[in-house]
mmCIF file of C-alpha atoms in Angstrom:
data_model
loop_
_atom_site.group_PDB
_atom_site.id
_atom_site.type_symbol
_atom_site.label_atom_id
_atom_site.label_comp_id
_atom_site.label_asym_id
_atom_site.label_seq_id
_atom_site.Cartn_x
_atom_site.Cartn_y
_atom_site.Cartn_z
ATOM 1 C CA UNK A 1 78.846 52.591 -125.418
ATOM 2 C CA UNK A 2 80.275 51.177 -128.987
ATOM 3 C CA UNK A 3 77.593 48.449 -129.657
ATOM 4 C CA UNK A 4 74.757 51.581 -128.166
ATOM 5 C CA UNK A 5 76.093 53.612 -130.202
ATOM 6 C CA UNK A 6 76.177 51.134 -133.526
ATOM 7 C CA UNK A 7 72.362 50.006 -132.965
ATOM 8 C CA UNK A 8 70.798 52.600 -131.835
ATOM 9 C CA UNK A 9 72.569 55.783 -133.340
ATOM 10 C CA UNK A 10 72.571 57.350 -129.994
ATOM 11 C CA UNK A 11 76.378 58.512 -129.653
ATOM 12 C CA UNK A 12 76.783 59.943 -125.829
ATOM 13 C CA UNK A 13 77.461 62.660 -124.372
ATOM 14 C CA UNK A 14 80.450 63.611 -121.708
ATOM 15 C CA UNK A 15 80.737 66.521 -119.347
ATOM 16 C CA UNK A 16 82.202 68.806 -120.695
ATOM 17 C CA UNK A 17 85.046 69.005 -117.873
ATOM 18 C CA UNK A 18 86.315 65.104 -118.798
ATOM 19 C CA UNK A 19 86.553 66.165 -122.716
ATOM 20 C CA UNK A 20 89.555 68.195 -120.985
ATOM 21 C CA UNK A 21 93.609 67.233 -121.270
ATOM 22 C CA UNK A 22 95.531 67.787 -118.731
ATOM 23 C CA UNK A 23 96.438 71.512 -120.317
ATOM 24 C CA UNK A 24 92.699 71.900 -119.646
ATOM 25 C CA UNK A 25 92.143 72.020 -123.496
ATOM 26 C CA UNK A 26 89.413 70.811 -125.375
ATOM 27 C CA UNK A 27 89.737 66.431 -126.756
ATOM 28 C CA UNK A 28 87.709 66.452 -129.811
ATOM 29 C CA UNK A 29 86.620 62.716 -130.675
ATOM 30 C CA UNK A 30 86.554 61.380 -134.105
ATOM 31 C CA UNK A 31 82.927 59.932 -135.468
ATOM 32 C CA UNK A 32 82.828 56.296 -135.344
ATOM 33 C CA UNK A 33 78.873 55.709 -135.749
ATOM 34 C CA UNK A 34 79.483 54.399 -139.136
ATOM 35 C CA UNK A 35 81.881 52.181 -137.971
ATOM 36 C CA UNK A 36 80.520 50.557 -135.282
ATOM 37 C CA UNK A 37 77.297 50.301 -137.237
ATOM 38 C CA UNK A 38 79.045 47.834 -139.208
ATOM 39 C CA UNK A 39 80.162 46.388 -136.699
ATOM 40 C CA UNK A 40 77.120 45.916 -134.881
ATOM 41 C CA UNK A 41 75.235 45.058 -138.357
ATOM 42 C CA UNK A 42 78.705 42.197 -138.530
ATOM 43 C CA UNK A 43 78.134 40.611 -135.014
ATOM 44 C CA UNK A 44 74.031 40.850 -134.608
ATOM 45 C CA UNK A 45 73.393 37.696 -134.655
ATOM 46 C CA UNK A 46 76.253 36.902 -132.835
ATOM 47 C CA UNK A 47 77.854 37.170 -129.298
ATOM 48 C CA UNK A 48 79.553 40.560 -129.996
ATOM 49 C CA UNK A 49 81.715 40.345 -126.494
ATOM 50 C CA UNK A 50 84.853 38.467 -125.322
ATOM 51 C CA UNK A 51 86.366 38.870 -122.490
ATOM 52 C CA UNK A 52 90.219 39.171 -121.814
ATOM 53 C CA UNK A 53 92.076 40.404 -118.508
ATOM 54 C CA UNK A 54 94.604 41.715 -121.297
ATOM 55 C CA UNK A 55 92.178 45.368 -121.250
ATOM 56 C CA UNK A 56 91.125 47.039 -117.992
ATOM 57 C CA UNK A 57 88.698 50.213 -117.896
ATOM 58 C CA UNK A 58 89.793 52.515 -115.895
ATOM 59 C CA UNK A 59 87.749 55.434 -116.351
ATOM 60 C CA UNK A 60 88.018 58.792 -115.198
ATOM 61 C CA UNK A 61 89.961 56.630 -112.194
ATOM 62 C CA UNK A 62 93.379 58.388 -110.675
ATOM 63 C CA UNK A 63 96.363 55.727 -110.216
ATOM 64 C CA UNK A 64 99.536 55.130 -109.391
ATOM 65 C CA UNK A 65 101.196 52.038 -110.704
ATOM 66 C CA UNK A 66 100.633 50.055 -108.124
ATOM 67 C CA UNK A 67 97.500 50.059 -108.551
ATOM 68 C CA UNK A 68 97.769 48.575 -112.121
ATOM 69 C CA UNK A 69 97.077 44.033 -112.399
ATOM 70 C CA UNK A 70 98.496 42.513 -115.418
ATOM 71 C CA UNK A 71 96.093 44.082 -118.132
ATOM 72 C CA UNK A 72 98.385 45.008 -120.977
ATOM 73 C CA UNK A 73 95.806 47.594 -122.335
ATOM 74 C CA UNK A 74 94.567 50.160 -119.778
ATOM 75 C CA UNK A 75 91.663 52.617 -120.740
ATOM 76 C CA UNK A 76 90.817 55.757 -119.135
ATOM 77 C CA UNK A 77 93.514 55.899 -116.598
ATOM 78 C CA UNK A 78 94.568 59.607 -115.001
ATOM 79 C CA UNK A 79 98.274 57.386 -114.220
ATOM 80 C CA UNK A 80 100.423 59.512 -111.666
ATOM 81 C CA UNK A 81 103.729 59.409 -109.548
ATOM 82 C CA UNK A 82 103.907 57.526 -106.368
ATOM 83 C CA UNK A 83 105.727 59.541 -102.993
ATOM 84 C CA UNK A 84 109.155 59.834 -103.545
ATOM 85 C CA UNK A 85 110.696 59.650 -99.787
ATOM 86 C CA UNK A 86 113.809 60.973 -101.301
ATOM 87 C CA UNK A 87 112.324 63.975 -102.601
ATOM 88 C CA UNK A 88 108.865 65.290 -99.944
ATOM 89 C CA UNK A 89 109.380 64.445 -96.798
ATOM 90 C CA UNK A 90 105.985 64.638 -94.370
ATOM 91 C CA UNK A 91 104.844 65.209 -90.857
ATOM 92 C CA UNK A 92 101.620 63.635 -90.009
ATOM 93 C CA UNK A 93 100.005 66.234 -87.209
ATOM 94 C CA UNK A 94 97.286 64.420 -85.119
ATOM 95 C CA UNK A 95 95.163 66.169 -82.886
ATOM 96 C CA UNK A 96 94.646 65.062 -79.391
ATOM 97 C CA UNK A 97 92.125 65.756 -77.257
ATOM 98 C CA UNK A 98 92.918 63.390 -74.331
ATOM 99 C CA UNK A 99 96.107 62.015 -73.452
ATOM 100 C CA UNK A 100 95.516 57.861 -75.175
ATOM 101 C CA UNK A 101 93.444 58.393 -77.788
ATOM 102 C CA UNK A 102 96.525 58.457 -80.152
ATOM 103 C CA UNK A 103 97.912 55.629 -79.027
ATOM 104 C CA UNK A 104 96.255 53.114 -81.439
ATOM 105 C CA UNK A 105 97.059 54.959 -84.461
ATOM 106 C CA UNK A 106 100.788 55.408 -83.346
ATOM 107 C CA UNK A 107 100.582 51.288 -82.600
ATOM 108 C CA UNK A 108 99.818 50.313 -85.958
ATOM 109 C CA UNK A 109 101.897 53.042 -87.800
ATOM 110 C CA UNK A 110 105.232 50.775 -88.816
ATOM 111 C CA UNK A 111 103.226 47.721 -90.199
ATOM 112 C CA UNK A 112 101.561 50.840 -93.076
ATOM 113 C CA UNK A 113 103.143 51.474 -96.052
ATOM 114 C CA UNK A 114 102.808 55.768 -95.479
ATOM 115 C CA UNK A 115 104.861 58.342 -96.211
ATOM 116 C CA UNK A 116 105.469 60.310 -92.972
ATOM 117 C CA UNK A 117 108.760 60.542 -91.263
ATOM 118 C CA UNK A 118 107.507 62.509 -88.082
ATOM 119 C CA UNK A 119 104.598 62.772 -86.414
ATOM 120 C CA UNK A 120 103.052 65.420 -83.938
ATOM 121 C CA UNK A 121 100.410 65.266 -81.478
ATOM 122 C CA UNK A 122 98.293 68.240 -80.397
ATOM 123 C CA UNK A 123 97.223 67.832 -76.963
ATOM 124 C CA UNK A 124 95.753 70.210 -74.181
ATOM 125 C CA UNK A 125 98.019 71.989 -71.683
ATOM 126 C CA UNK A 126 96.102 70.121 -68.884
ATOM 127 C CA UNK A 127 97.406 66.567 -70.464
ATOM 128 C CA UNK A 128 99.503 64.953 -67.736
ATOM 129 C CA UNK A 129 101.282 62.247 -70.478
ATOM 130 C CA UNK A 130 103.897 60.069 -69.641
ATOM 131 C CA UNK A 131 104.100 57.406 -72.238
ATOM 132 C CA UNK A 132 107.507 56.908 -73.792
ATOM 133 C CA UNK A 133 105.855 56.555 -78.061
ATOM 134 C CA UNK A 134 109.435 54.546 -78.841
ATOM 135 C CA UNK A 135 107.602 52.211 -77.872
ATOM 136 C CA UNK A 136 105.108 51.665 -80.280
ATOM 137 C CA UNK A 137 106.635 53.293 -83.350
ATOM 138 C CA UNK A 138 110.234 53.724 -85.014
ATOM 139 C CA UNK A 139 108.766 57.523 -86.542
ATOM 140 C CA UNK A 140 109.880 59.865 -84.216
ATOM 141 C CA UNK A 141 107.201 62.030 -82.198
ATOM 142 C CA UNK A 142 106.679 64.817 -80.462
ATOM 143 C CA UNK A 143 103.876 66.643 -78.087
ATOM 144 C CA UNK A 144 103.104 69.872 -78.377
ATOM 145 C CA UNK A 145 101.033 71.327 -75.977
ATOM 146 C CA UNK A 146 98.527 73.549 -77.279
ATOM 147 C CA UNK A 147 98.520 77.429 -76.285
ATOM 148 C CA UNK A 148 95.309 77.484 -78.253
ATOM 149 C CA UNK A 149 91.500 76.962 -78.820
ATOM 150 C CA UNK A 150 91.587 73.058 -81.404
ATOM 151 C CA UNK A 151 90.189 74.303 -84.506
ATOM 152 C CA UNK A 152 94.030 76.188 -84.470
ATOM 153 C CA UNK A 153 95.904 73.185 -85.121
ATOM 154 C CA UNK A 154 96.036 73.495 -88.414
ATOM 155 C CA UNK A 155 98.267 76.892 -87.916
ATOM 156 C CA UNK A 156 100.082 76.450 -84.404
ATOM 157 C CA UNK A 157 102.071 72.917 -85.265
ATOM 158 C CA UNK A 158 105.354 73.423 -85.413
ATOM 159 C CA UNK A 159 105.932 71.218 -88.345
ATOM 160 C CA UNK A 160 109.818 71.184 -89.597
ATOM 161 C CA UNK A 161 108.964 69.012 -92.339
ATOM 162 C CA UNK A 162 108.628 71.002 -96.082
ATOM 163 C CA UNK A 163 104.786 69.459 -96.234
ATOM 164 C CA UNK A 164 102.481 67.809 -93.705
ATOM 165 C CA UNK A 165 99.042 66.248 -93.520
ATOM 166 C CA UNK A 166 96.331 66.400 -90.287
ATOM 167 C CA UNK A 167 94.182 64.363 -88.891
ATOM 168 C CA UNK A 168 92.898 63.305 -85.370
ATOM 169 C CA UNK A 169 92.860 60.343 -82.682
ATOM 170 C CA UNK A 170 89.995 58.983 -84.042
ATOM 171 C CA UNK A 171 91.428 57.810 -87.354
ATOM 172 C CA UNK A 172 93.885 55.066 -88.509
ATOM 173 C CA UNK A 173 96.710 55.605 -91.173
ATOM 174 C CA UNK A 174 95.035 53.616 -94.201
ATOM 175 C CA UNK A 175 97.100 50.474 -94.504
ATOM 176 C CA UNK A 176 98.732 52.003 -98.128
ATOM 177 C CA UNK A 177 98.707 55.747 -98.293
ATOM 178 C CA UNK A 178 98.756 56.412 -102.036
ATOM 179 C CA UNK A 179 99.766 60.137 -102.014
ATOM 180 C CA UNK A 180 99.933 61.197 -105.707
ATOM 181 C CA UNK A 181 101.595 63.495 -107.916
ATOM 182 C CA UNK A 182 102.742 64.486 -111.537
ATOM 183 C CA UNK A 183 105.181 62.537 -113.256
ATOM 184 C CA UNK A 184 108.252 65.587 -114.082
ATOM 185 C CA UNK A 185 106.963 68.289 -112.095
ATOM 186 C CA UNK A 186 106.155 66.269 -109.528
ATOM 187 C CA UNK A 187 103.261 68.725 -107.405
ATOM 188 C CA UNK A 188 100.697 67.170 -105.048
ATOM 189 C CA UNK A 189 97.191 65.381 -106.572
ATOM 190 C CA UNK A 190 94.585 66.695 -104.336
ATOM 191 C CA UNK A 191 90.885 66.425 -104.814
ATOM 192 C CA UNK A 192 87.663 68.805 -104.495
ATOM 193 C CA UNK A 193 84.410 68.800 -104.070
ATOM 194 C CA UNK A 194 82.628 71.058 -106.503
ATOM 195 C CA UNK A 195 80.831 74.032 -104.565
ATOM 196 C CA UNK A 196 77.772 73.313 -106.428
ATOM 197 C CA UNK A 197 74.222 73.445 -105.158
ATOM 198 C CA UNK A 198 73.989 69.338 -105.279
ATOM 199 C CA UNK A 199 77.074 68.874 -103.571
ATOM 200 C CA UNK A 200 78.251 71.767 -101.653
ATOM 201 C CA UNK A 201 75.369 74.903 -101.332
ATOM 202 C CA UNK A 202 72.514 72.725 -100.102
ATOM 203 C CA UNK A 203 74.449 71.697 -97.196
ATOM 204 C CA UNK A 204 74.702 75.044 -95.187
ATOM 205 C CA UNK A 205 78.111 73.926 -93.221
ATOM 206 C CA UNK A 206 79.604 73.893 -97.094
ATOM 207 C CA UNK A 207 78.016 76.611 -98.203
ATOM 208 C CA UNK A 208 79.657 78.486 -94.743
ATOM 209 C CA UNK A 209 83.036 77.213 -95.542
ATOM 210 C CA UNK A 210 82.802 78.454 -99.278
ATOM 211 C CA UNK A 211 81.595 82.343 -98.469
ATOM 212 C CA UNK A 212 85.160 82.201 -95.475
ATOM 213 C CA UNK A 213 87.097 80.874 -98.469
ATOM 214 C CA UNK A 214 85.782 83.825 -100.946
ATOM 215 C CA UNK A 215 86.638 85.752 -98.471
ATOM 216 C CA UNK A 216 90.895 85.739 -99.757
ATOM 217 C CA UNK A 217 89.518 84.658 -103.189
ATOM 218 C CA UNK A 218 86.119 85.649 -104.961
ATOM 219 C CA UNK A 219 85.853 83.203 -107.724
ATOM 220 C CA UNK A 220 87.114 80.146 -104.954
ATOM 221 C CA UNK A 221 84.407 77.176 -105.902
ATOM 222 C CA UNK A 222 86.184 74.121 -104.368
ATOM 223 C CA UNK A 223 86.185 72.766 -101.570
ATOM 224 C CA UNK A 224 89.150 70.439 -99.948
ATOM 225 C CA UNK A 225 88.177 68.233 -97.059
ATOM 226 C CA UNK A 226 91.158 69.217 -94.395
ATOM 227 C CA UNK A 227 92.602 65.971 -94.281
ATOM 228 C CA UNK A 228 93.316 65.064 -97.741
ATOM 229 C CA UNK A 229 94.794 68.326 -98.743
ATOM 230 C CA UNK A 230 99.132 68.019 -98.127
ATOM 231 C CA UNK A 231 99.683 71.347 -97.030
ATOM 232 C CA UNK A 232 103.420 73.291 -97.863
ATOM 233 C CA UNK A 233 104.862 74.040 -94.665
ATOM 234 C CA UNK A 234 106.324 77.428 -95.366
ATOM 235 C CA UNK A 235 102.905 78.223 -97.518
ATOM 236 C CA UNK A 236 100.922 77.422 -94.535
ATOM 237 C CA UNK A 237 103.329 79.465 -92.379
ATOM 238 C CA UNK A 238 102.090 83.162 -94.141
ATOM 239 C CA UNK A 239 99.020 81.996 -95.069
ATOM 240 C CA UNK A 240 98.227 81.369 -91.033
ATOM 241 C CA UNK A 241 100.195 84.766 -90.355
ATOM 242 C CA UNK A 242 97.511 86.595 -92.495
ATOM 243 C CA UNK A 243 94.141 84.502 -90.732
ATOM 244 C CA UNK A 244 95.582 85.012 -87.631
ATOM 245 C CA UNK A 245 95.773 89.093 -88.336
ATOM 246 C CA UNK A 246 92.445 89.135 -89.620
ATOM 247 C CA UNK A 247 90.605 86.456 -87.286
ATOM 248 C CA UNK A 248 92.734 86.600 -84.136
ATOM 249 C CA UNK A 249 94.922 84.246 -82.580
ATOM 250 C CA UNK A 250 91.918 82.073 -81.138
ATOM 251 C CA UNK A 251 90.087 82.713 -84.486
ATOM 252 C CA UNK A 252 87.158 84.499 -82.286
ATOM 253 C CA UNK A 253 87.479 87.366 -84.834
ATOM 254 C CA UNK A 254 85.759 85.489 -87.401
ATOM 255 C CA UNK A 255 82.239 86.054 -87.906
ATOM 256 C CA UNK A 256 81.650 89.025 -84.669
ATOM 257 C CA UNK A 257 84.013 90.830 -86.442
ATOM 258 C CA UNK A 258 83.628 90.406 -89.850
ATOM 259 C CA UNK A 259 80.101 90.031 -89.896
ATOM 260 C CA UNK A 260 78.411 91.565 -86.312
ATOM 261 C CA UNK A 261 74.936 91.985 -87.468
ATOM 262 C CA UNK A 262 74.837 88.295 -88.929
ATOM 263 C CA UNK A 263 76.613 87.361 -85.318
ATOM 264 C CA UNK A 264 74.236 89.255 -84.134
ATOM 265 C CA UNK A 265 71.176 87.506 -85.319
ATOM 266 C CA UNK A 266 72.169 84.392 -85.039
ATOM 267 C CA UNK A 267 72.946 84.729 -80.814
ATOM 268 C CA UNK A 268 76.713 83.581 -82.139
ATOM 269 C CA UNK A 269 75.198 80.444 -83.322
ATOM 270 C CA UNK A 270 76.374 79.995 -87.080
ATOM 271 C CA UNK A 271 76.749 76.682 -88.793
ATOM 272 C CA UNK A 272 80.727 76.911 -90.204
ATOM 273 C CA UNK A 273 83.689 76.131 -89.299
ATOM 274 C CA UNK A 274 85.538 78.232 -86.756
ATOM 275 C CA UNK A 275 89.391 77.906 -87.516
ATOM 276 C CA UNK A 276 91.427 78.461 -90.954
ATOM 277 C CA UNK A 277 90.481 75.325 -93.485
ATOM 278 C CA UNK A 278 91.978 73.549 -95.890
ATOM 279 C CA UNK A 279 89.605 75.259 -98.580
ATOM 280 C CA UNK A 280 90.735 78.842 -97.071
ATOM 281 C CA UNK A 281 94.359 78.017 -97.647
ATOM 282 C CA UNK A 282 93.451 77.213 -101.113
ATOM 283 C CA UNK A 283 91.772 79.728 -101.664
ATOM 284 C CA UNK A 284 94.376 82.087 -100.305
ATOM 285 C CA UNK A 285 97.178 79.687 -102.963
ATOM 286 C CA UNK A 286 94.805 81.324 -105.407
ATOM 287 C CA UNK A 287 94.840 84.257 -104.773
ATOM 288 C CA UNK A 288 98.271 84.498 -104.428
ATOM 289 C CA UNK A 289 98.401 82.584 -108.094
ATOM 290 C CA UNK A 290 100.510 80.026 -106.438
ATOM 291 C CA UNK A 291 97.793 76.552 -106.272
ATOM 292 C CA UNK A 292 98.012 76.277 -110.543
ATOM 293 C CA UNK A 293 101.926 75.545 -109.673
ATOM 294 C CA UNK A 294 102.276 74.393 -106.041
ATOM 295 C CA UNK A 295 99.114 71.820 -106.881
ATOM 296 C CA UNK A 296 97.248 69.322 -109.692
ATOM 297 C CA UNK A 297 93.356 69.783 -108.219
ATOM 298 C CA UNK A 298 91.310 66.178 -109.349
ATOM 299 C CA UNK A 299 87.246 66.867 -108.862
ATOM 300 C CA UNK A 300 86.287 64.310 -106.708
ATOM 301 C CA UNK A 301 82.646 64.295 -108.469
ATOM 302 C CA UNK A 302 84.329 63.526 -112.118
ATOM 303 C CA UNK A 303 87.564 61.063 -110.832
ATOM 304 C CA UNK A 304 87.762 58.263 -108.114
ATOM 305 C CA UNK A 305 90.700 56.390 -107.050
ATOM 306 C CA UNK A 306 91.601 53.121 -105.952
#
């Protein structure tokens, strides 16, 4: 970047959202073109680069201390705090459709670096389950038989801890579950995808997610994957109470009541979620002016992670 600016005089253009600090204020870069040009003239006949392990470029990367190596000089990293088990208790809710698909996840759970102090397995009422889960994991496991369709698991899971995450029985827990929190206030860092045409609106399912979320907050423009969200149980309860009042305990009114003509024209086959989503939950928090207090949202189209 410095070499291009110094030799060609081309100043890099950065996305406006990158040029913001943690408080959302604009960052103004100094004009270094003349200095870079001087360096380029000095080194034009020699090799201008040196390689060292003392410097590492983590530009636009979200990190926790575990991700850092032996480098002394770090460029561009967004450094957050890791999960603290003394402050944050988290349940893992597993969506299950048979009686044994979640066993592979549970058998490997104790070998992972994870934050989960409890596990809830959501299973159909017709399943007969006789597994002794203490054989597979030291984490307490609770079975919960569904009394609503599986699309309602986000709302119907009987979580007792302050926070929870959700997955399904076809997934495994990562070797390191690197949840990130802001230093100081210690609020969860959650990635989102902007609801723009290239990233979302050209895909019917994603577009439907945003349209449903905007029933809660007309200005909502962030898509969050259900399995990326760290849900706050109390706020989940309040959100779900209102969600079911609007859409029915089983979600049957989601389209049929609120969009009857569209529902009829589509023959009851709208491409979209059939139950509550993490995007709905975030839009609800936005309406209540809680999203910025409870979460640090990071744009996954701009910031990656290790």
